[in-house]
Amino acid sequence: MCHSSFEDPDVRTKIRMAGIKGLQGVVRKTVNDELQANIWDPQHMDKIVPSLLFNLQTGERSESRSPSPLQASEKEKESPVELTELCFRELLGRAAYGNIKNAISPVLMHLDNHSLWEGKTFAVRCFKIIMYSIQSQHSHLVIQQLLGHLDANSKNSATVRAGIVEVLLEAAAIAASGSVGPTVLEVFNTLLRQLRLSVDYELTGSYDGSTNIGTKIIKAHEERQLQEAVIRTIGSFANTLPTYQRSEVMLFIMGKTPVPGVHLPMPSTGSGPESTRMIQVMLLKSLVQVTAGFQTTNMLTALPSSFLEPLLSFSLTEDPEVRMLVLQILLSLIDRHDSRPKFSNISIISDISVLKLKVEKCSRQDNLFMKKHGQQLYRHIYLGCKEPSSGRQHYETLFALLGLLSVELANEEVVVDLIRLALALQDLALSTDEALPVYNRCAVHALAAAYLNLICQLTTVPAFCQHIHEVIEVRQKESPYLLPEDVFIDNPKLPSSLVKVEGDVLFLQSKIAEVLGGSGYNTERLATPYVPQFTDEDRLSKRKSIGETISVQLEMESRNSPEKEERTPAEEITFETLKNAIVDSVGMEEQERERRRRVVEKFQKAPFEEIAAHCGARATLQQSKLNQIFEITIRPPPSPSGTISSGYGQTQSRSVPIYEMKFPDLCVY
């Protein structure tokens, strides 16, 4: 009756209404009646659910109604669609924990059979009804079934997989904190696996990695749409998690990301430089989604070394897109007071009070974090400015990072280091050794000026602010191309070359150290130019091959070794050496085996007296050794009454039983 196709629409509607009401009556009668047939059995649900979905589909609306399952007016109930939705909600609302799977499986099968994933609209509507109707503690069961269905359709078209992912996105948003359930990492593992497969499909152009005749060819733009949908879904799931679980997810994703110079944790069929790069970009985009809105009071737990170090290693790569994603992740993690939009544009602000920055005293955890990782962050900011491929967006993001460090994590020592870093950036732009284009040199000058203008107002030292403002005024008159307003625009007017940048247009480290020293800052540290530490990471960051990595490590070892120190010549390992080692080890094993055989034979065949004498001798030897140890270690207990004199003028300790000792009152409880 629910599937009636009678020609007269009025008659067809009445027949379908009757069928739906019959199903509603069956549900109400049998769902909790143990004496009746169990309608949750698959053979019954495979008939009931498709019948309801068929009627929902025929009169599909753009949006599902309110989440409440049983609020429909009498007028609404006259429509087959409204009555069907009411019945479907009632059925799902009565589903117990063990019945969710039987209720959801027919829905997935119906959407597969009628190719309804590709349109997305009906599939999303169905699962909105499901998520609003079932008991909230069962939400994660629906999510798990959708994830399993996504895996089962791994080699289906990108539009089908994108439809399932879109449904997952909507379902996670509805289910909120209960959506992921006990298997948090398994959810993200499935989504990351789909992301990797999509990258492989896009690169190879087919689902089986071949281009044989008859192979289904993949459309690259559809795979990219799927990848973006998966990334959005990862972010949606992460937003439902508490802080500690989100930190675990961040570490999990970082563990799946191919770190430059290290083996690939996620091997792919289309392995190669382009495949590795695409996987890196996709997983870093996922991390951008996961860290969005992430706030923590303890930076040490939010950014452990196991996460921060591989993340920062990406900021040294030559790929500007990868570096940009790393900077966005760092901004999200450091920004705890939503200050990031205030640093979105680089400019010279005469009075930063208009920004209404929220500056709080650094906690002990923040101080420990900067003491541990501060130099790493400064170094990567410096090297990021040094990259010739950095563009306007990179410099704006680096300025935002400097600003957030000053607002969120800056104590007096950090402020000094940040000022030294800004002055080092000015020296970098002046250096003729670096092959930086004119735009990059002007951009670094402008970045340093904008940041020094910010930090001088945060320190509130008048003489410091005066020096910075004087230099900025000179630049406005003589060299406007060294200020952000003339550099970070669409068509900057820059000179053909920067030959002479000197005099009053430069910030002076000696002057800044002098004026800040009068306010209690570390003058000696301020006067010391900042020089980034050169480490193996710089060499390995370009990551060309494992062979080069090994050769670099060997080179560093040879450089670190003292050349004048005399060393014993290393033994030459040849085939004969290895052969002799194997033969010797075999001979030793045979000797040990023979010794054990003789011992066993002796205890089996020797007379009892001989065995007893042997064991007795060993016991006597062991006892004598123990007596020697006791004589050395054991001394009579000290007496609180002091010592007594012997007849020869020597002192002797008088041993007093513990129960006779007299202790001071303060020692007695």
XYZ file of C-alpha atoms in Angstrom:
669
model
C 0.000 0.000 0.000
C 2.880 2.395 0.777
C 4.260 1.796 -2.732
C 0.908 2.299 -4.475
C 1.169 3.694 -8.018
C -2.555 4.127 -8.715
C -3.207 6.549 -11.584
C -5.701 8.742 -9.726
C -3.569 10.935 -7.396
C -6.335 11.233 -4.774
C -6.842 7.483 -4.615
C -3.063 6.924 -4.585
C -2.679 9.347 -1.685
C -5.455 7.639 0.301
C -3.951 4.175 -0.283
C -0.506 5.353 0.794
C -1.962 7.106 3.842
C -3.684 3.882 4.812
C -0.446 1.932 4.396
C 1.510 4.395 6.497
C -1.139 4.392 9.248
C -1.013 0.604 9.206
C 2.736 0.669 9.673
C 2.353 3.206 12.446
C -0.106 0.938 14.210
C 2.231 -2.054 13.815
C 5.100 -0.052 15.284
C 3.074 1.099 18.278
C 1.632 -2.334 18.904
C 4.676 -4.538 18.544
C 7.728 -2.409 19.245
C 7.697 -3.070 23.002
C 5.418 -6.101 23.188
C 7.504 -9.206 23.866
C 4.616 -11.491 22.932
C 4.392 -10.106 19.405
C 6.785 -10.555 16.475
C 10.086 -8.673 16.849
C 9.846 -5.983 14.174
C 13.510 -5.062 14.749
C 14.581 -8.247 12.986
C 16.264 -7.484 9.632
C 13.554 -9.287 7.623
C 10.946 -6.848 8.987
C 13.036 -3.673 8.979
C 14.115 -4.302 5.375
C 10.448 -3.888 4.411
C 9.276 -1.186 6.826
C 12.109 1.351 6.426
C 12.257 1.381 2.568
C 8.474 1.854 2.484
C 8.764 4.905 4.705
C 11.711 6.299 2.749
C 9.856 5.842 -0.540
C 7.036 8.073 0.716
C 9.472 10.622 2.120
C 11.226 10.790 -1.228
C 8.102 11.378 -3.306
C 7.231 14.575 -1.446
C 10.708 15.697 -0.488
C 10.934 19.100 1.101
C 13.954 21.345 1.253
C 14.279 21.234 5.030
C 13.274 18.840 7.766
C 10.989 20.211 10.395
C 11.779 20.746 14.062
C 13.749 18.129 15.988
C 10.786 17.104 18.137
C 9.472 13.817 16.727
C 5.795 14.012 17.582
C 4.848 17.675 17.055
C 2.673 17.721 13.938
C -0.641 19.491 13.581
C -3.741 17.721 12.350
C -3.465 19.510 9.008
C 0.111 18.307 8.543
C -0.847 14.742 9.318
C -3.152 14.717 6.281
C -0.072 14.670 4.013
C 1.573 11.272 3.349
C 4.997 12.886 3.673
C 4.248 14.394 7.088
C 2.633 11.216 8.347
C 5.577 9.156 7.039
C 8.093 11.394 8.798
C 6.063 11.201 12.005
C 6.004 7.396 11.809
C 9.715 7.205 10.966
C 10.604 9.430 13.910
C 8.438 7.390 16.241
C 10.085 4.163 15.081
C 13.599 5.541 15.590
C 12.746 7.096 18.920
C 11.793 3.655 20.270
C 14.972 1.969 19.008
C 17.149 0.528 21.755
C 20.941 0.262 21.647
C 20.973 -3.167 20.028
C 18.417 -2.231 17.353
C 20.084 0.866 15.875
C 22.083 -1.131 13.330
C 19.023 -2.975 12.006
C 17.175 0.352 11.659
C 20.011 2.192 9.853
C 21.208 -0.555 7.481
C 18.025 -0.439 5.303
C 18.441 3.346 5.011
C 21.976 2.944 3.651
C 20.835 0.199 1.284
C 17.940 2.318 -0.025
C 20.215 5.305 -0.682
C 22.673 3.017 -2.505
C 20.070 1.286 -4.651
C 18.427 4.518 -5.784
C 21.679 6.536 -6.225
C 20.556 9.113 -3.697
C 23.998 9.913 -2.258
C 24.984 12.023 -5.241
C 22.159 14.500 -4.797
C 23.024 14.804 -1.085
C 19.790 16.660 -0.248
C 17.565 13.651 0.459
C 20.349 11.709 2.183
C 21.110 14.661 4.451
C 17.421 15.075 5.239
C 17.046 11.374 6.140
C 19.934 11.439 8.541
C 18.804 14.712 10.076
C 15.546 12.947 10.924
C 17.496 9.969 12.279
C 19.885 12.024 14.420
C 17.108 14.166 15.882
C 14.901 11.138 16.612
C 17.178 8.527 18.188
C 18.292 8.740 21.791
C 21.352 10.982 22.066
C 23.532 8.315 23.694
C 23.147 6.185 20.542
C 24.396 8.886 18.152
C 27.886 7.429 17.826
C 26.402 4.149 16.529
C 24.965 5.985 13.524
C 28.311 7.699 12.933
C 30.133 4.359 13.045
C 27.739 2.821 10.520
C 28.240 5.766 8.175
C 32.022 5.440 8.492
C 31.833 1.723 7.747
C 29.651 2.464 4.719
C 32.177 5.043 3.537
C 34.935 2.416 3.715
C 32.763 -0.060 1.833
C 32.353 2.509 -0.973
C 36.077 3.381 -1.170
C 36.197 2.522 -4.886
C 32.896 4.123 -5.761
C 32.663 7.440 -7.582
C 33.822 10.612 -5.846
C 30.304 12.059 -5.882
C 28.955 9.076 -3.912
C 31.752 9.275 -1.362
C 31.315 13.053 -1.122
C 27.604 12.517 -0.430
C 28.364 10.128 2.444
C 30.957 12.546 3.832
C 28.460 15.417 3.617
C 25.954 13.345 5.589
C 28.672 12.622 8.168
C 29.318 16.357 8.448
C 25.664 17.140 9.148
C 25.254 14.190 11.519
C 28.293 15.195 13.581
C 27.009 18.761 13.905
C 23.657 17.502 15.224
C 24.997 14.850 17.563
C 27.450 17.269 19.245
C 29.654 15.782 21.947
C 28.136 12.324 21.804
C 28.795 11.848 18.102
C 32.258 10.359 18.137
C 31.744 7.959 21.010
C 34.388 5.661 22.414
C 36.408 5.165 19.222
C 37.620 8.720 18.729
C 40.794 7.990 16.804
C 39.110 5.368 14.628
C 36.776 8.048 13.276
C 39.691 10.253 12.256
C 41.666 7.271 10.992
C 38.840 6.399 8.587
C 38.539 9.983 7.332
C 42.307 10.332 6.879
C 42.400 7.040 4.992
C 39.714 8.328 2.626
C 41.705 11.517 2.158
C 44.828 9.548 1.223
C 42.883 7.289 -1.165
C 41.368 10.323 -2.871
C 44.844 11.792 -3.415
C 46.002 8.489 -4.904
C 42.961 8.308 -7.191
C 43.509 11.870 -8.390
C 47.167 11.229 -9.210
C 46.750 7.817 -10.855
C 43.482 8.647 -12.612
C 41.861 5.310 -11.730
C 40.687 3.331 -8.732
C 43.059 0.400 -9.194
C 46.191 2.400 -10.006
C 46.182 1.413 -13.692
C 44.988 2.972 -16.915
C 43.870 -0.186 -18.695
C 41.042 -0.161 -21.197
C 37.776 -0.414 -19.326
C 39.114 1.187 -16.162
C 36.800 3.822 -14.778
C 38.512 7.177 -15.251
C 38.363 9.625 -12.361
C 37.514 13.301 -12.624
C 40.134 15.294 -10.717
C 37.803 18.158 -9.788
C 35.355 15.719 -8.161
C 38.164 14.235 -6.081
C 39.193 17.727 -4.963
C 35.618 18.460 -3.906
C 35.637 15.217 -1.927
C 38.931 16.144 -0.267
C 37.550 19.508 0.810
C 34.421 17.784 2.175
C 36.538 15.310 4.186
C 38.636 18.151 5.623
C 35.495 20.058 6.662
C 34.123 16.894 8.260
C 37.338 16.338 10.226
C 36.996 19.880 11.568
C 33.330 19.318 12.419
C 34.142 16.174 14.395
C 37.037 17.893 16.181
C 34.786 20.745 17.301
C 32.636 18.268 19.244
C 35.597 17.041 21.317
C 36.912 18.319 24.651
C 40.348 19.942 24.714
C 42.329 16.902 25.824
C 40.844 14.701 23.080
C 41.434 17.359 20.465
C 45.113 17.407 21.477
C 45.238 13.645 20.935
C 43.675 14.057 17.495
C 46.266 16.709 16.591
C 49.071 14.319 17.549
C 47.351 11.509 15.656
C 47.091 13.534 12.438
C 50.672 14.743 12.779
C 51.749 11.118 13.149
C 50.069 10.352 9.810
C 51.675 13.308 8.043
C 54.825 12.567 5.989
C 57.461 14.650 7.773
C 60.220 15.922 5.452
C 63.276 13.684 5.491
C 61.493 10.856 7.326
C 59.779 7.729 5.959
C 56.163 8.141 4.914
C 53.760 7.017 7.653
C 50.960 6.816 5.085
C 52.380 4.980 2.049
C 50.422 5.564 -1.100
C 50.149 3.792 -4.405
C 51.020 6.981 -6.241
C 54.102 7.488 -4.093
C 56.399 10.197 -5.310
C 57.223 13.838 -4.624
C 53.851 15.099 -5.856
C 51.916 12.463 -3.904
C 53.869 13.237 -0.731
C 53.298 16.947 -1.165
C 49.557 16.554 -1.731
C 49.172 14.331 1.332
C 51.148 16.842 3.399
C 48.940 19.696 2.219
C 45.690 17.791 2.855
C 46.693 16.677 6.343
C 47.940 20.133 7.277
C 44.626 21.561 6.063
C 42.947 19.022 8.348
C 45.072 20.279 11.232
C 44.015 23.838 10.405
C 40.390 22.724 10.812
C 41.088 20.801 14.040
C 42.986 23.678 15.677
C 40.421 26.342 14.700
C 38.965 27.754 17.908
C 41.253 25.582 20.040
C 41.937 27.194 23.418
C 44.006 25.923 26.296
C 45.412 27.330 29.513
C 48.550 25.183 29.377
C 50.645 25.605 26.238
C 53.041 22.835 27.279
C 50.294 20.225 27.047
C 48.674 21.768 23.965
C 51.960 21.945 22.040
C 54.205 19.072 23.178
C 57.575 18.549 21.503
C 56.232 15.490 19.658
C 53.796 17.807 17.862
C 55.643 21.128 17.670
C 58.963 19.879 16.302
C 57.586 18.037 13.235
C 55.193 20.937 12.653
C 58.008 23.485 12.635
C 60.084 21.297 10.327
C 57.434 21.968 7.651
C 58.033 25.717 7.980
C 61.522 25.203 6.519
C 60.352 23.591 3.289
C 60.528 25.382 -0.037
C 56.779 24.974 -0.663
C 55.072 28.303 0.209
C 51.642 26.677 0.611
C 52.946 24.243 3.233
C 54.669 27.059 5.134
C 51.472 29.090 5.082
C 49.437 26.229 6.542
C 51.980 25.771 9.354
C 51.730 29.458 10.249
C 47.928 29.268 10.347
C 48.102 26.275 12.709
C 50.502 28.115 15.022
C 48.261 31.182 15.073
C 45.220 29.102 16.037
C 47.084 27.385 18.874
C 48.691 30.516 20.345
C 45.645 32.797 20.057
C 43.634 32.333 23.257
C 41.816 35.682 23.396
C 40.629 35.988 19.774
C 43.284 38.620 19.041
C 44.203 37.261 15.631
C 41.825 39.507 13.584
C 43.463 42.569 15.181
C 46.762 41.644 13.524
C 45.292 40.683 10.151
C 46.825 43.708 8.382
C 50.340 45.071 8.767
C 50.257 48.793 9.387
C 51.823 51.510 11.521
C 49.293 52.278 14.264
C 50.066 55.443 16.182
C 47.970 54.376 19.166
C 47.420 50.646 19.682
C 44.777 51.262 22.353
C 42.246 51.268 19.496
C 42.975 47.541 19.043
C 41.743 46.844 22.603
C 44.302 44.106 23.100
C 43.830 41.869 26.123
C 47.268 41.462 27.718
C 47.504 39.292 30.818
C 50.426 38.360 33.016
C 52.095 35.178 31.797
C 51.427 32.064 33.820
C 54.174 29.763 35.019
C 53.248 27.239 32.295
C 53.557 29.920 29.600
C 56.984 30.944 30.895
C 58.128 27.316 30.854
C 56.792 26.892 27.322
C 58.688 29.905 26.006
C 61.838 28.880 27.858
C 61.619 25.475 26.198
C 60.401 26.362 22.687
C 60.922 30.139 22.336
C 64.201 29.918 20.441
C 62.654 27.428 18.008
C 59.784 29.811 17.251
C 62.098 32.827 16.780
C 64.346 30.834 14.499
C 61.504 29.684 12.269
C 60.093 33.211 12.045
C 63.535 34.436 10.957
C 63.974 31.674 8.395
C 60.417 32.199 7.117
C 61.253 35.839 6.348
C 64.434 34.670 4.661
C 62.622 32.491 2.098
C 62.596 34.110 -1.378
C 59.250 32.430 -2.161
C 57.463 34.169 0.737
C 54.740 36.530 -0.419
C 52.500 39.203 1.046
C 50.272 36.692 2.854
C 53.297 35.042 4.474
C 54.605 38.326 5.862
C 51.172 39.320 7.148
C 50.847 35.973 8.917
C 54.369 36.247 10.363
C 53.474 39.692 11.718
C 50.339 38.218 13.304
C 52.469 35.481 14.892
C 54.879 38.053 16.336
C 51.957 40.093 17.643
C 50.288 37.091 19.293
C 53.552 36.037 20.934
C 53.861 39.559 22.359
C 50.311 39.557 23.694
C 49.856 35.955 24.812
C 53.253 34.645 25.927
C 55.599 37.595 26.506
C 57.437 38.133 29.766
C 60.370 40.536 30.087
C 62.880 38.039 28.704
C 60.645 37.187 25.741
C 60.143 40.903 24.947
C 63.918 41.362 24.800
C 64.308 38.368 22.487
C 61.500 39.558 20.194
C 63.089 43.012 19.883
C 66.442 41.367 19.048
C 64.626 39.240 16.455
C 63.055 42.317 14.815
C 66.438 44.024 14.621
C 67.952 40.831 13.161
C 65.255 40.919 10.462
C 66.361 44.469 9.615
C 69.947 43.217 9.303
C 68.715 40.363 7.115
C 67.090 42.834 4.708
C 70.328 44.864 4.612
C 72.571 41.856 4.013
C 74.053 41.540 0.547
C 74.886 37.875 1.117
C 71.253 36.804 0.899
C 69.719 36.433 -2.576
C 66.463 38.136 -1.637
C 64.403 39.989 -4.290
C 63.747 43.693 -3.786
C 60.139 43.058 -2.755
C 61.208 40.661 -0.015
C 63.812 43.093 1.325
C 61.271 45.907 1.462
C 58.705 43.567 3.025
C 61.121 42.488 5.784
C 61.985 46.143 6.512
C 58.271 46.971 6.691
C 57.533 43.958 8.890
C 60.290 44.914 11.347
C 59.053 48.521 11.476
C 55.431 47.540 12.095
C 56.400 45.102 14.840
C 58.782 47.487 16.615
C 56.003 50.091 16.526
C 53.720 47.548 18.227
C 56.166 46.262 20.846
C 57.387 49.736 21.839
C 53.827 50.717 22.763
C 53.303 47.455 24.647
C 56.443 48.098 26.743
C 55.306 51.699 27.437
C 58.881 53.030 27.630
C 58.672 56.647 26.328
C 62.280 56.880 25.072
C 61.887 53.594 23.176
C 58.648 54.773 21.558
C 60.257 58.107 20.656
C 63.159 56.446 18.813
C 60.848 54.120 16.866
C 58.496 56.953 15.886
C 61.400 59.171 14.793
C 62.711 56.475 12.439
C 59.199 55.849 11.049
C 58.745 59.608 10.378
C 62.051 59.736 8.487
C 61.005 56.725 6.410
C 57.659 58.333 5.588
C 59.527 61.328 4.148
C 62.555 59.691 2.531
C 61.861 55.958 2.060
C 58.138 55.143 2.131
C 58.864 51.808 0.425
C 60.293 50.606 3.762
C 56.908 50.938 5.496
C 53.983 48.476 5.304
C 51.502 50.969 3.857
C 53.551 51.171 0.637
C 54.659 47.528 0.467
C 51.664 45.388 1.392
C 49.329 46.667 -1.310
C 48.222 45.250 -4.636
C 50.662 47.183 -6.825
C 53.538 48.421 -4.659
C 55.860 51.077 -6.121
C 59.313 49.828 -5.229
C 62.792 50.903 -6.369
C 64.660 48.696 -8.786
C 67.289 47.952 -6.156
C 68.103 48.690 -2.506
C 71.689 49.875 -2.656
C 71.985 52.325 0.220
C 69.685 51.958 3.186
C 71.460 53.700 6.033
C 71.400 56.554 8.476
C 68.230 57.755 10.157
C 65.948 55.286 8.327
C 67.341 52.391 10.381
C 66.499 51.331 13.921
C 69.649 51.349 16.052
C 70.287 48.399 18.351
C 72.654 50.424 20.556
C 70.061 53.171 21.029
C 67.297 50.686 21.846
C 69.528 48.827 24.320
C 70.405 52.126 26.002
C 66.834 53.368 26.452
C 65.447 49.983 27.562
C 68.385 49.420 29.911
C 67.278 52.492 31.844
C 63.891 50.805 32.434
C 65.357 47.631 33.909
C 65.673 45.464 30.807
C 68.735 43.278 30.245
C 71.087 45.693 28.466
C 73.751 43.095 27.754
C 71.256 40.767 26.072
C 69.679 43.635 24.130
C 73.061 44.697 22.768
C 73.808 41.164 21.542
C 72.651 40.651 17.920
C 70.258 37.765 17.417
C 71.740 34.921 15.377
C 69.557 31.864 14.666
C 71.122 28.608 15.698
C 72.131 26.489 12.726
C 71.037 22.883 13.208
C 70.767 19.682 11.243
C 67.110 20.526 10.691
C 68.077 23.327 8.297
C 69.931 20.888 6.104
C 67.285 18.210 6.290
C 64.423 20.643 5.741
C 64.885 20.739 1.991
C 64.532 16.960 2.116
C 65.780 15.739 -1.219
C 66.519 12.092 -0.500
C 67.259 9.661 2.287
C 70.729 9.123 0.824
C 71.515 12.815 1.126
C 70.116 12.814 4.661
C 72.503 10.017 5.689
C 75.452 11.712 4.024
C 74.645 14.959 5.849
C 74.509 13.134 9.176
C 77.886 11.504 8.485
C 79.322 14.868 7.500
C 78.087 16.459 10.718
C 79.597 13.627 12.764
C 82.937 14.056 11.039
C 82.845 17.824 11.637
C 82.011 17.441 15.300
C 84.848 14.953 15.884
C 88.210 16.444 17.035
C 90.648 16.080 14.174
C 93.810 16.164 16.304
C 92.679 13.465 18.678
C 94.473 10.193 18.109
C 92.116 7.364 17.385
C 92.609 3.667 17.264
C 92.239 2.517 13.673
C 88.861 0.950 13.039
C 88.920 -2.767 12.440
C 88.393 -3.590 8.805
C 85.340 -5.748 8.361
C 85.726 -8.263 5.552
C 84.011 -11.445 4.497
C 86.608 -13.487 6.403
C 85.963 -11.472 9.562
C 82.258 -12.156 9.391
C 82.845 -15.833 8.604
C 85.197 -16.255 11.589
C 82.714 -14.495 13.865
C 79.970 -16.910 12.824
C 82.247 -19.964 13.252
C 83.417 -18.755 16.694
C 79.875 -18.212 17.888
C 78.896 -21.715 16.740
C 81.915 -23.202 18.573
C 81.058 -21.364 21.779
C 77.482 -22.623 21.640
C 78.745 -26.187 21.289
C 81.075 -25.774 24.300
C 78.267 -24.375 26.443
C 75.997 -27.228 25.415
C 78.693 -29.781 26.342
C 79.291 -28.149 29.747
C 75.589 -28.304 30.561
C 75.453 -31.965 29.520
C 78.320 -32.845 31.882
C 76.666 -31.048 34.810
C 73.373 -32.866 34.254
C 75.152 -36.215 33.881
C 77.113 -35.614 37.097
C 73.986 -34.980 39.147
C 72.297 -38.012 37.587
C 75.105 -40.565 38.046
C 77.480 -39.341 40.856
C 77.163 -40.776 44.412
C 75.104 -38.825 46.915
C 78.146 -38.129 49.167
C 80.043 -36.510 46.313
C 77.102 -34.285 45.370
C 76.553 -33.333 49.052
C 80.237 -32.462 49.503
C 80.186 -30.313 46.350
C 77.080 -28.403 47.419
C 78.382 -28.087 51.001
C 81.624 -26.536 49.827
C 79.714 -23.981 47.766
C 77.418 -23.210 50.715
C 80.414 -22.746 53.042
C 82.056 -20.361 50.587
C 78.834 -18.385 50.206
C 78.390 -18.176 54.008
C 81.929 -16.903 54.508
C 81.356 -14.170 51.945
C 78.126 -13.150 53.671
C 79.893 -12.998 57.050
C 82.512 -10.676 55.581
C 79.804 -8.398 54.179
C 77.951 -8.322 57.529
C 81.155 -7.478 59.422
C 81.761 -4.539 57.106
C 78.243 -3.126 57.055
C 76.782 -3.886 60.515
C 77.762 -1.520 63.358
C 76.257 -1.259 66.855
C 73.508 1.378 67.045
C 74.559 4.809 68.313
C 73.595 5.716 71.837
C 71.991 9.034 72.688
C 73.920 9.001 75.963
C 77.205 9.495 74.091
C 80.405 7.467 74.482
C 82.375 5.962 77.369
C 86.134 5.907 77.906
C 88.086 2.690 78.039
C 90.988 2.081 80.381
C 93.496 3.032 77.706
C 92.074 6.486 77.119
C 90.182 5.372 74.021
C 86.488 5.928 73.544
C 84.020 3.133 73.078
C 80.440 3.288 71.936
C 78.105 2.082 74.640
C 75.305 0.011 73.128
C 71.961 0.647 74.823
C 68.801 -1.334 74.087
C 66.278 0.642 72.144
C 63.695 0.483 74.920
C 66.150 2.060 77.377
C 67.127 4.978 75.180
C 65.950 8.408 76.362
C 64.795 10.636 73.549
C 64.171 14.412 73.775
C 60.547 15.432 74.274
C 60.376 16.995 70.821
C 61.124 13.615 69.262
C 58.370 11.756 71.113
C 54.797 11.745 69.868
